Coordinates of C-alpha atoms (C1' of nucleotides) in Angstrom, one line a residue:
Chain A
M1 CA 2.2 18.3 31.0
P2 CA 3.3 16.4 34.0
D3 CA 6.4 14.7 32.7
Q4 CA 8.8 15.1 30.0
L5 CA 8.0 12.5 27.3
V6 CA 10.8 10.1 26.3
V7 CA 10.7 7.8 23.3
H8 CA 13.0 5.1 22.1
N9 CA 14.1 6.1 18.5
S10 CA 15.1 3.1 16.3
L11 CA 17.3 5.5 14.2
T12 CA 19.6 6.2 17.1
R13 CA 18.8 3.1 19.1
K14 CA 18.5 5.4 22.1
K15 CA 15.8 7.0 24.2
E16 CA 15.4 10.7 23.4
V17 CA 13.3 13.5 24.8
F18 CA 10.5 13.9 22.4
K19 CA 10.2 17.4 20.9
P20 CA 7.6 18.0 18.2
I21 CA 8.5 19.9 15.1
H22 CA 5.6 22.3 15.7
E23 CA 4.7 23.1 19.3
G24 CA 1.6 21.2 20.4
T25 CA 1.0 19.2 17.2
I26 CA 2.3 15.7 16.1
G27 CA 2.4 14.1 12.7
M28 CA 2.4 10.3 13.0
Y29 CA 2.6 7.8 10.2
V30 CA 2.1 4.1 10.8
C31 CA 2.5 1.4 8.1
G32 CA -0.8 -0.3 7.8
P33 CA -1.7 -3.8 6.4
T34 CA -1.6 -5.2 2.9
V35 CA -5.2 -6.2 2.4
Y36 CA -4.8 -9.6 0.6
S37 CA -6.0 -11.9 3.4
D38 CA -7.4 -11.9 6.9
V39 CA -5.8 -9.8 9.5
H40 CA -2.9 -11.4 11.2
L41 CA -2.9 -11.4 14.9
G42 CA 0.6 -9.8 14.9
N43 CA -0.8 -6.9 13.0
C44 CA -3.3 -6.4 15.8
R45 CA -0.6 -6.2 18.4
T46 CA 1.3 -3.6 16.3
F47 CA -1.9 -1.5 15.8
V48 CA -3.0 -1.9 19.4
S49 CA 0.4 -0.6 20.5
F50 CA 0.3 2.4 18.3
D51 CA -3.3 3.0 19.3
T52 CA -2.2 3.2 22.9
I53 CA 0.6 5.5 21.9
Y54 CA -1.9 7.7 20.0
R55 CA -4.3 7.7 22.9
Y56 CA -1.5 8.8 25.3
L57 CA -0.3 11.6 23.1
L58 CA -3.9 12.9 22.9
H59 CA -4.0 12.8 26.6
L60 CA -0.9 14.8 26.9
G61 CA -2.8 17.4 25.0
Y62 CA -1.1 17.1 21.6
S63 CA -3.1 17.7 18.5
V64 CA -2.1 14.5 16.5
R65 CA -2.6 13.8 12.9
Y66 CA -2.4 10.0 12.7
V67 CA -2.0 8.6 9.2
R68 CA -2.2 4.9 8.7
N69 CA -2.2 3.5 5.1
I70 CA -3.8 0.6 3.4
T71 CA -1.6 -1.2 0.9
D72 CA -3.7 -2.3 -1.9
V73 CA -1.2 -2.5 -4.6
G74 CA 2.6 -3.0 -5.2
H75 CA 3.3 -5.5 -2.6
L76 CA 5.1 -8.2 -4.4
E77 CA 5.9 -11.8 -3.4
G78 CA 9.5 -12.0 -4.2
D79 CA 11.9 -9.8 -5.9
A80 CA 10.5 -7.1 -8.3
D81 CA 12.6 -8.0 -11.4
S82 CA 12.1 -11.7 -11.2
D83 CA 8.9 -13.5 -11.7
A84 CA 7.2 -11.9 -8.7
E85 CA 3.5 -11.3 -8.5
D86 CA 1.5 -8.7 -6.7
K87 CA -0.2 -10.1 -3.6
I88 CA -3.5 -8.6 -4.4
S89 CA -3.4 -9.5 -8.0
K90 CA -2.5 -13.1 -7.2
K91 CA -5.3 -13.4 -4.7
A92 CA -7.7 -11.9 -7.2
R93 CA -6.6 -14.4 -9.8
L94 CA -7.0 -17.3 -7.3
E95 CA -10.4 -16.2 -6.0
Q96 CA -11.5 -15.2 -9.5
L97 CA -12.5 -11.7 -8.2
E98 CA -11.6 -8.1 -9.2
P99 CA -8.7 -6.9 -7.3
M100 CA -10.7 -4.2 -5.8
E101 CA -13.1 -6.8 -4.5
I102 CA -10.3 -8.5 -2.7
V103 CA -9.1 -5.3 -1.3
Q104 CA -12.6 -4.3 -0.2
K105 CA -13.3 -7.7 1.4
Y106 CA -10.1 -7.8 3.5
M107 CA -10.1 -4.0 4.3
N108 CA -13.6 -4.5 5.7
G109 CA -12.3 -7.4 7.8
F110 CA -9.4 -5.3 9.0
H111 CA -11.8 -2.4 10.1
D112 CA -14.0 -4.8 11.9
M113 CA -11.1 -6.3 13.8
M114 CA -9.7 -2.9 14.6
R115 CA -13.1 -2.0 16.1
I116 CA -13.2 -5.2 18.1
F117 CA -9.9 -4.4 19.6
N118 CA -11.2 -1.1 20.5
T119 CA -8.7 1.0 18.5
L120 CA -9.4 4.6 17.5
P121 CA -9.5 5.1 13.7
P122 CA -6.6 7.1 12.3
N123 CA -7.3 10.6 11.0
I124 CA -6.4 9.7 7.5
E125 CA -6.3 6.2 6.0
P126 CA -5.0 6.6 2.5
R127 CA -4.8 3.9 -0.1
A128 CA -1.9 3.3 -2.4
T129 CA -4.1 3.0 -5.5
G130 CA -5.6 6.4 -4.6
H131 CA -2.2 7.9 -4.8
I132 CA -0.7 6.8 -8.2
V133 CA -0.3 10.3 -9.4
E134 CA 1.8 11.3 -6.3
Q135 CA 3.8 8.1 -6.6
I136 CA 4.6 8.8 -10.2
E137 CA 5.6 12.4 -9.3
M138 CA 7.9 11.1 -6.7
V139 CA 9.6 8.6 -9.2
Q140 CA 10.1 11.5 -11.5
Q141 CA 11.7 13.6 -8.7
I142 CA 14.1 10.8 -7.8
L143 CA 15.0 10.4 -11.4
D144 CA 15.4 14.2 -11.8
N145 CA 17.9 14.1 -8.9
G146 CA 19.8 11.3 -10.5
L147 CA 19.2 8.7 -7.8
A148 CA 17.2 6.3 -10.0
Y149 CA 17.5 4.8 -13.5
E150 CA 15.1 3.3 -16.0
K151 CA 15.4 -0.1 -17.5
N152 CA 12.9 -1.5 -19.9
G153 CA 10.0 0.5 -18.5
S154 CA 10.8 -0.2 -14.9
V155 CA 12.5 2.3 -12.6
Y156 CA 15.1 1.5 -10.0
F157 CA 16.5 3.3 -7.0
N158 CA 20.3 3.6 -7.2
T159 CA 21.4 2.6 -3.8
I160 CA 25.1 2.6 -4.7
K161 CA 25.0 6.2 -5.7
F162 CA 22.8 7.1 -2.7
A163 CA 25.4 5.5 -0.4
E164 CA 28.3 7.4 -2.1
Q165 CA 26.4 10.7 -1.4
S166 CA 25.7 10.2 2.3
D167 CA 25.9 7.6 4.9
V168 CA 22.1 7.5 5.4
Y169 CA 21.5 4.1 3.7
G170 CA 21.8 1.3 6.2
Q171 CA 21.5 3.6 9.3
L172 CA 18.2 2.3 10.5
S173 CA 18.8 -1.4 9.9
G174 CA 22.6 -1.4 10.7
K175 CA 23.2 -3.0 7.3
K176 CA 26.2 -2.0 5.2
L177 CA 26.1 -2.1 1.3
D178 CA 29.0 -4.5 1.2
D179 CA 27.1 -7.0 3.2
L180 CA 24.1 -6.6 1.0
M181 CA 26.3 -7.1 -2.1
V182 CA 27.7 -10.5 -0.7
E183 CA 24.5 -11.8 0.4
T184 CA 22.4 -11.3 -2.7
R185 CA 25.2 -12.2 -5.2
D186 CA 23.7 -15.6 -6.0
L187 CA 20.6 -14.2 -7.7
K188 CA 19.3 -16.9 -10.0
N189 CA 17.5 -14.6 -12.4
Q190 CA 19.1 -12.3 -14.9
S191 CA 18.6 -9.1 -13.2
E192 CA 17.8 -5.8 -14.8
K193 CA 19.2 -4.0 -11.8
N194 CA 22.6 -2.5 -11.8
H195 CA 23.2 -3.8 -8.3
P196 CA 21.4 -6.4 -6.2
S197 CA 20.6 -3.9 -3.4
D198 CA 18.8 -1.5 -5.8
F199 CA 15.1 -1.7 -5.6
A200 CA 12.2 -1.1 -8.0
I201 CA 10.1 2.1 -7.6
W202 CA 8.1 1.7 -10.7
I203 CA 7.6 -1.8 -12.2
K204 CA 6.4 -2.5 -15.8
A205 CA 3.5 -4.7 -15.8
S206 CA 3.7 -8.1 -17.4
P207 CA 0.8 -9.0 -19.8
E208 CA -1.0 -11.0 -17.2
H209 CA -0.7 -8.5 -14.5
I210 CA -4.2 -6.9 -14.0
M211 CA -3.4 -3.8 -11.8
R212 CA -1.8 -1.4 -14.0
W213 CA -1.5 2.4 -14.7
N214 CA 0.0 4.7 -17.4
S215 CA 3.3 6.3 -16.5
P216 CA 6.0 8.1 -18.4
W217 CA 8.1 4.9 -18.4
S218 CA 5.6 2.1 -19.0
V219 CA 2.1 0.8 -18.2
G220 CA 2.8 -0.6 -14.8
F221 CA 2.5 -0.2 -11.1
P222 CA 4.3 1.5 -8.1
G223 CA 7.0 -0.4 -5.9
W224 CA 5.8 -1.3 -2.4
H225 CA 8.2 1.1 -0.6
L226 CA 7.1 4.1 -2.7
E227 CA 3.5 4.4 -1.4
C228 CA 4.5 5.2 2.2
S229 CA 7.0 7.8 1.0
A230 CA 4.4 9.5 -1.2
M231 CA 1.5 9.4 1.2
S232 CA 3.3 10.5 4.3
T233 CA 4.7 13.4 2.3
K234 CA 1.3 14.3 1.0
Y235 CA -0.4 14.3 4.3
L236 CA 2.3 15.1 6.9
G237 CA 4.9 17.1 4.7
N238 CA 8.5 16.3 3.9
H239 CA 9.5 16.0 7.5
F240 CA 7.3 15.0 10.3
D241 CA 7.5 13.7 13.8
I242 CA 6.9 10.0 14.2
H243 CA 7.0 7.0 11.9
G244 CA 6.0 3.7 13.2
G245 CA 5.5 0.1 12.1
G246 CA 6.3 -3.5 12.9
G247 CA 9.9 -4.4 13.5
D248 CA 10.0 -6.6 10.6
L249 CA 9.6 -3.6 8.3
K250 CA 12.8 -2.0 9.3
F251 CA 14.5 -3.7 6.4
P252 CA 14.0 -3.3 3.6
H253 CA 10.7 -1.3 3.7
H254 CA 11.7 1.5 6.1
E255 CA 15.3 1.7 5.0
N256 CA 14.1 2.1 1.3
E257 CA 11.5 4.6 2.4
I258 CA 14.1 6.8 3.9
A259 CA 16.2 6.4 0.8
Q260 CA 13.3 7.5 -1.4
N261 CA 12.5 10.6 0.6
H262 CA 16.1 11.7 0.5
G263 CA 16.1 10.9 -3.2
A264 CA 13.0 13.0 -3.8
C265 CA 13.5 16.0 -1.6
N266 CA 16.9 15.5 0.1
C267 CA 15.3 15.2 3.5
S268 CA 14.8 12.7 6.2
P269 CA 11.0 11.8 6.6
A270 CA 10.7 11.4 10.4
N271 CA 12.4 12.5 13.5
Y272 CA 11.5 9.5 15.6
W273 CA 11.2 5.9 14.3
L274 CA 9.2 3.6 16.6
H275 CA 9.1 -0.1 15.9
T276 CA 7.0 -2.7 17.7
N277 CA 8.3 -6.1 18.3
M278 CA 6.9 -9.4 17.2
L279 CA 4.1 -11.4 18.8
L280 CA 5.5 -15.0 19.0
M281 CA 3.6 -18.2 19.6
N282 CA 5.3 -20.8 21.7
G283 CA 8.6 -19.0 21.2
K284 CA 8.4 -18.6 17.4
K285 CA 7.1 -16.0 15.1
M286 CA 3.7 -16.9 13.9
S287 CA 3.6 -18.4 10.4
K288 CA 0.8 -19.8 8.4
S289 CA 3.0 -22.1 6.5
D290 CA 4.4 -24.1 9.3
G291 CA 1.2 -24.2 11.3
N292 CA 2.4 -22.0 14.1
S293 CA -0.4 -19.6 13.7
I294 CA -3.8 -18.7 15.1
T295 CA -6.3 -16.1 13.8
P296 CA -8.0 -13.5 16.1
Q297 CA -11.3 -15.4 15.4
Q298 CA -9.9 -18.6 16.6
L299 CA -8.6 -17.0 19.7
F300 CA -12.1 -15.6 20.5
T301 CA -13.8 -18.9 20.0
G302 CA -11.1 -21.1 21.3
D303 CA -11.2 -23.2 18.2
S304 CA -7.6 -24.1 17.9
E305 CA -5.1 -26.8 19.1
H306 CA -2.9 -24.1 20.6
I307 CA -5.4 -22.9 23.3
S308 CA -7.7 -24.6 25.8
K309 CA -10.5 -22.0 25.6
G310 CA -11.6 -18.8 24.0
Y311 CA -10.5 -15.4 25.2
S312 CA -12.3 -12.1 24.9
P313 CA -10.8 -9.3 22.7
M314 CA -10.4 -7.0 25.6
M315 CA -8.7 -9.5 27.7
L316 CA -6.3 -10.0 24.7
R317 CA -5.7 -6.3 24.5
F318 CA -4.9 -6.4 28.2
F319 CA -2.5 -9.4 27.5
M320 CA -0.7 -7.2 24.9
L321 CA -0.4 -4.3 27.3
Q322 CA 1.3 -6.4 29.9
S323 CA 4.4 -6.4 27.8
H324 CA 6.4 -3.5 26.4
Y325 CA 5.8 -2.7 22.7
R326 CA 9.5 -3.1 22.0
S327 CA 9.7 -6.6 23.5
T328 CA 8.6 -9.8 21.8
L329 CA 5.5 -11.2 23.5
D330 CA 5.1 -15.0 23.6
L331 CA 1.6 -16.2 23.2
T332 CA 1.0 -19.4 25.2
D333 CA -2.2 -20.8 26.7
D334 CA -0.7 -20.6 30.3
A335 CA 0.1 -16.9 29.8
L336 CA -3.4 -16.1 28.5
L337 CA -5.0 -18.1 31.3
A338 CA -2.9 -16.0 33.7
A339 CA -3.7 -12.8 32.0
E340 CA -7.3 -13.4 32.0
K341 CA -7.4 -13.7 35.8
G342 CA -5.4 -10.5 36.2
Y343 CA -7.8 -8.7 33.7
R344 CA -10.8 -9.8 35.8
R345 CA -9.1 -8.6 39.0
L346 CA -8.6 -5.2 37.4
M347 CA -12.1 -4.9 36.2
D348 CA -13.7 -6.2 39.3
A349 CA -11.6 -3.6 41.3
H350 CA -12.7 -0.9 39.0
K351 CA -16.4 -2.0 39.4
A352 CA -16.1 -1.9 43.1
L353 CA -14.3 1.4 43.1
T354 CA -17.1 3.0 41.0
A355 CA -19.7 1.9 43.7
M356 CA -17.6 3.1 46.6
T357 CA -18.0 6.6 48.2
H358 CA -15.7 8.3 50.5
P359 CA -17.4 8.9 53.9
G360 CA -16.2 12.5 54.0
Q361 CA -13.7 12.5 56.8
G362 CA -10.2 11.8 55.9
S363 CA -6.8 13.4 56.4
A364 CA -3.6 13.0 54.5
G365 CA -1.7 10.3 56.3
A366 CA 1.0 7.8 55.3
L367 CA -1.4 5.9 53.1
D368 CA -2.7 9.0 51.4
K369 CA 1.0 9.8 50.5
E370 CA 1.6 6.3 49.2
I371 CA -1.4 6.5 47.0
Q372 CA -0.4 9.8 45.6
T373 CA 3.0 8.4 44.8
L374 CA 1.5 5.5 42.9
I375 CA -0.9 7.8 41.0
A376 CA 2.1 10.0 39.9
G377 CA 4.0 6.9 39.0
V378 CA 1.4 5.8 36.4
S379 CA 1.9 8.9 34.2
S380 CA 5.7 9.0 34.6
E381 CA 5.9 5.4 33.4
M382 CA 3.8 6.1 30.4
S383 CA 6.0 9.1 29.6
D384 CA 9.1 6.8 29.7
D385 CA 8.7 5.4 26.3
F386 CA 5.1 4.3 26.8
N387 CA 5.9 1.7 29.4
C388 CA 2.5 0.2 29.8
P389 CA 3.6 -2.8 31.7
K390 CA 5.0 -0.7 34.4
A391 CA 2.2 1.7 34.5
L392 CA -0.3 -1.3 34.7
A393 CA 1.8 -2.5 37.6
K394 CA 1.3 0.8 39.5
I395 CA -2.4 0.4 38.9
F396 CA -2.4 -3.0 40.3
E397 CA -0.9 -1.7 43.4
L398 CA -3.7 0.8 43.6
V399 CA -6.1 -2.1 43.0
T400 CA -4.8 -3.6 46.3
K401 CA -5.4 -0.3 48.1
V402 CA -8.9 -0.1 46.7
N403 CA -9.7 -3.7 47.8
G404 CA -8.2 -2.9 51.2
L405 CA -10.4 0.1 51.6
K406 CA -13.5 -1.9 50.5
A407 CA -12.7 -4.8 52.8
G408 CA -12.0 -2.5 55.7
H409 CA -8.5 -3.4 56.1
L410 CA -7.5 0.1 55.2
S411 CA -9.2 3.0 56.6
F412 CA -10.8 6.0 54.7
E413 CA -9.6 8.2 57.6
E414 CA -6.1 8.2 56.2
V415 CA -7.1 9.1 52.7
T416 CA -8.5 12.5 51.7
V417 CA -11.6 12.8 49.7
E418 CA -9.6 14.5 47.0
T419 CA -7.1 11.6 46.8
F420 CA -9.8 9.1 46.6
E421 CA -11.5 10.9 43.8
Q422 CA -8.0 10.9 42.1
I423 CA -8.0 7.1 42.3
K424 CA -11.3 7.1 40.5
A425 CA -10.1 9.5 37.9
T426 CA -6.9 7.6 37.3
F427 CA -8.7 4.3 36.9
Q428 CA -11.1 5.8 34.4
L429 CA -8.4 7.7 32.5
Y430 CA -5.8 4.9 32.2
I431 CA -7.8 1.8 32.0
F432 CA -10.4 3.0 29.5
D433 CA -9.2 6.2 27.8
I434 CA -5.6 5.4 27.4
F435 CA -5.3 1.6 27.6
G436 CA -8.3 1.4 25.6
L437 CA -9.9 -1.5 27.6
A438 CA -13.5 -2.1 28.3
D439 CA -15.2 -4.5 30.7
D440 CA -16.6 -7.0 28.4
A441 CA -18.4 -8.8 31.2
Q442 CA -20.3 -5.6 31.9
A443 CA -21.0 -5.0 28.1
A444 CA -22.5 -8.5 27.9
G445 CA -25.6 -7.1 29.6
G446 CA -27.2 -4.6 27.4
D447 CA -30.8 -5.7 28.4
D448 CA -32.0 -2.5 30.2
G449 CA -31.0 -3.8 33.6
K450 CA -33.3 -6.8 33.3
M451 CA -30.5 -9.1 34.2
D452 CA -29.5 -7.0 37.1
G453 CA -33.0 -7.1 38.5
L454 CA -33.4 -10.8 38.1
M455 CA -30.0 -11.4 39.7
Q456 CA -30.9 -9.2 42.6
L457 CA -34.0 -11.3 43.2
V458 CA -32.0 -14.5 43.1
I459 CA -29.3 -13.0 45.4
D460 CA -32.1 -11.9 47.9
M461 CA -33.7 -15.3 47.9
R462 CA -30.3 -16.9 48.6
A463 CA -29.8 -14.4 51.4
T464 CA -33.0 -15.3 53.1
A465 CA -32.1 -19.1 52.8
R466 CA -28.7 -18.3 54.4
T467 CA -30.3 -16.3 57.2
N468 CA -32.5 -19.4 57.9
K469 CA -29.3 -21.6 57.7
D470 CA -30.9 -23.4 54.8
W471 CA -27.5 -24.4 53.2
G472 CA -29.0 -26.8 50.8
T473 CA -31.0 -24.1 49.1
S474 CA -28.3 -21.4 49.2
D475 CA -25.6 -23.8 47.8
K476 CA -27.9 -25.0 45.0
I477 CA -28.5 -21.4 43.9
R478 CA -24.8 -20.8 43.9
D479 CA -23.9 -24.1 42.2
T480 CA -26.5 -23.7 39.5
L481 CA -25.4 -20.1 38.7
Q482 CA -21.8 -21.3 38.6
A483 CA -22.8 -23.8 36.0
L484 CA -24.2 -21.0 34.0
K485 CA -20.9 -19.2 34.3
I486 CA -22.3 -16.7 36.8
K487 CA -20.1 -16.3 39.9
L488 CA -21.3 -15.1 43.2
K489 CA -19.0 -13.3 45.6
D490 CA -20.1 -12.9 49.2
G491 CA -18.7 -9.7 50.7
K492 CA -19.1 -7.7 53.8
D493 CA -22.0 -5.6 52.3
G494 CA -23.9 -8.3 50.5
T495 CA -23.4 -10.5 47.5
E496 CA -22.0 -9.5 44.1
W497 CA -22.2 -11.4 40.8
T498 CA -20.0 -11.4 37.7
V499 CA -20.3 -13.2 34.4
E500 CA -17.1 -15.3 33.8
Chain B
rG1 C1' 27.6 -16.0 7.0
rG2 C1' 26.0 -10.6 8.1
rU3 C1' 22.5 -7.3 10.8
rU4 C1' 19.4 -6.3 15.0
rG5 C1' 17.4 -7.7 19.6
rG6 C1' 17.1 -11.4 23.5
rG7 C1' 18.3 -15.3 27.6
rU8 C1' 15.2 -12.9 34.7
rG9 C1' 12.0 -17.2 40.0
rG10 C1' 6.9 -23.0 38.2
rC11 C1' 4.7 -19.6 33.8
rC12 C1' 4.1 -14.6 31.4
rG13 C1' 6.6 -10.2 32.1
rA14 C1' 9.2 -5.2 34.0
rG15 C1' 13.8 -3.4 35.6
rC16 C1' 19.3 -2.2 32.7
rG17 C1' 24.9 0.1 38.5
rG18 C1' 22.9 0.4 45.2
rC19 C1' 16.2 1.4 46.2
rU20 C1' 9.6 -4.5 47.0
rA21 C1' 8.0 -4.4 39.5
rG22 C1' 3.3 -6.4 38.4
rG23 C1' 0.0 -10.6 37.0
rC24 C1' -0.8 -16.0 37.4
rA25 C1' 0.4 -20.3 40.2
rG26 C1' 2.4 -22.0 45.2
rU27 C1' 3.0 -21.3 51.2
rG28 C1' 0.9 -20.0 55.9
rG29 C1' -2.9 -16.9 58.0
rU30 C1' -7.6 -13.4 58.6
rC31 C1' -12.6 -13.3 57.2
rU32 C1' -16.9 -16.6 55.8
rG33 C1' -21.9 -21.9 57.5
rC34 C1' -18.8 -24.0 53.6
rA35 C1' -16.6 -22.5 49.0
rA36 C1' -15.2 -18.4 46.0
rA37 C1' -13.5 -13.5 46.3
rA38 C1' -10.8 -10.0 49.2
rC39 C1' -6.9 -8.7 52.6
rC40 C1' -2.2 -10.0 55.3
rU41 C1' 2.3 -13.2 55.1
rC42 C1' 6.4 -16.1 53.0
rG43 C1' 9.5 -18.7 49.3
rU44 C1' 12.1 -19.5 44.8
rA45 C1' 15.7 -15.3 40.1
rC46 C1' 18.6 -12.9 36.9
rG47 C1' 22.5 -18.8 30.6
rG48 C1' 27.9 -19.9 31.7
rC49 C1' 33.1 -18.1 32.8
rG50 C1' 36.1 -14.1 33.9
rG51 C1' 36.8 -8.6 34.6
rU52 C1' 35.7 -3.3 36.2
rU53 C1' 33.4 -1.2 40.9
rC54 C1' 32.9 0.0 47.8
rA55 C1' 28.4 -2.2 45.1
rA56 C1' 26.5 -5.7 38.9
rA57 C1' 20.5 -9.0 36.8
rU58 C1' 22.1 -4.2 35.2
rC59 C1' 28.9 -2.1 32.6
rC60 C1' 33.2 -4.7 29.8
rG61 C1' 35.4 -9.3 27.5
rC62 C1' 34.8 -14.3 26.2
rU63 C1' 31.5 -18.3 25.5
rC64 C1' 26.9 -21.1 25.0
rC65 C1' 21.8 -20.9 23.5
rC66 C1' 17.2 -18.4 21.2
rA67 C1' 14.6 -15.1 18.0
rA68 C1' 13.7 -11.7 14.1
rC69 C1' 15.7 -9.6 9.5
rC70 C1' 18.9 -10.2 5.1
rU71 C1' 13.0 -13.2 0.0
rC72 C1' 6.7 -11.5 1.2
rC73 C1' 5.4 -10.5 6.3
rA74 C1' 3.1 -6.0 11.7

RNA sequence: GGUUGGGUGGCCGAGCGGCUAGGCAGUGGUCUGCAAAACCUCGUACGGCGGUUCAAAUCCGCUCCCAACCUCCA
């Protein structure tokens, strides 16, 4: 391992040296989506961020068990003891489908999108409905430990008692129980809960509620926060390394999750809590209700009032990588346009680099040293809380060196063969294996090189015309190709082409 | 109202006590039949007011804005 890995822990609000519980292995749990509608673009940013983190941990040589759940029950709209409805149940009722049809439909869509964004699948992707038994057991444990109480078939977590026993509750979100008491005092519905900050861990199903299971307390369903506690415990143990999720889950979801784990086994679930920040659009959080929203599909096709054209998935992944996962990222058309050019510059440089070979003679001069420093910088930035934007900046500085060597402004004599090979290896490793990008202009081919052959013919014909100073013909070829979104670049050693 | 995190050049976005972030756009140049690309070059900056320090975008105080969370949200 070249550098010491440092991560920002939301629990302590500080950067800490990362030490796994068991040498060489990491357990990581990330809260997945509730599959009641199409994937939200913000989801994509979160999962792309954790995918990059996962890829980097693998690169560092850790054996990682990455668990990301699918919420297919228990996620309510509104407060549990009022007239709230389960998101999946509601959608099933509206679309007149079985709840599991809803789940399957949107889960498939979610998986498709994860594939489109080139994320690695998690090792385990557990579903809440598949772990009702574990959740019931956990409710019982919390009851046995005296930190929950039953009311009319529903079971609530006793936050007041938990807060009296330790100062854990509120640590993650910075909230104090006193504040919670004040702000929720004006509850309209007559509450079953002893205290407004208490939350349901088992909910008795109303007659019209279709998703329901038997339990010692009632025919009902588990509370939303419970599934993550039960499933992370099942697959990663009582105490594991990393828990991640979107920043908007800190409260109440993650705070309550921590409370449940303490309630069940008196232990803290994870050592390090990592939270990704929101993806904004035009300065505001995306929201379907006020129209400030765009779907991944719309972004690909360009079919939205918010953007001037479509953008490729890989370019969007690049766009996300240009900001730190803990910062908000503002999606605007201008920013996307700028990122697209940067993405092409990176991919073109990589393509050029692949085709280049070192002439064989080279000594370690100042340029060699500079390149070595940049290469070392890439991994040290990544080890500093997965600083992708900074690592990417170093790679762009390498791009300048690569282009300089290609154009002949920089000399291979000042770079050793080993160093040159290291640039190639660094590009391959970071751009593709760790950042998870792909060159979608390249991928567009897929025709057994027919396109390459055809283009070479056209380029040769244009070269002949140019030699004969037949500018009319050569410009016609270039302009016609341009109209077909094929761009020609005349360089020192001939002409290259790219698809825009 | 409470909590958490922000306000950086035309735009996006790093940095978080002294050391060029980077991308896009802009300037001037090199190369090229022209253009594009590439390379070299040059600007413009840290919300405001105080304070600490030899030194502050970075620390402290006050103040003004913004966002997220506190109800479902990645």
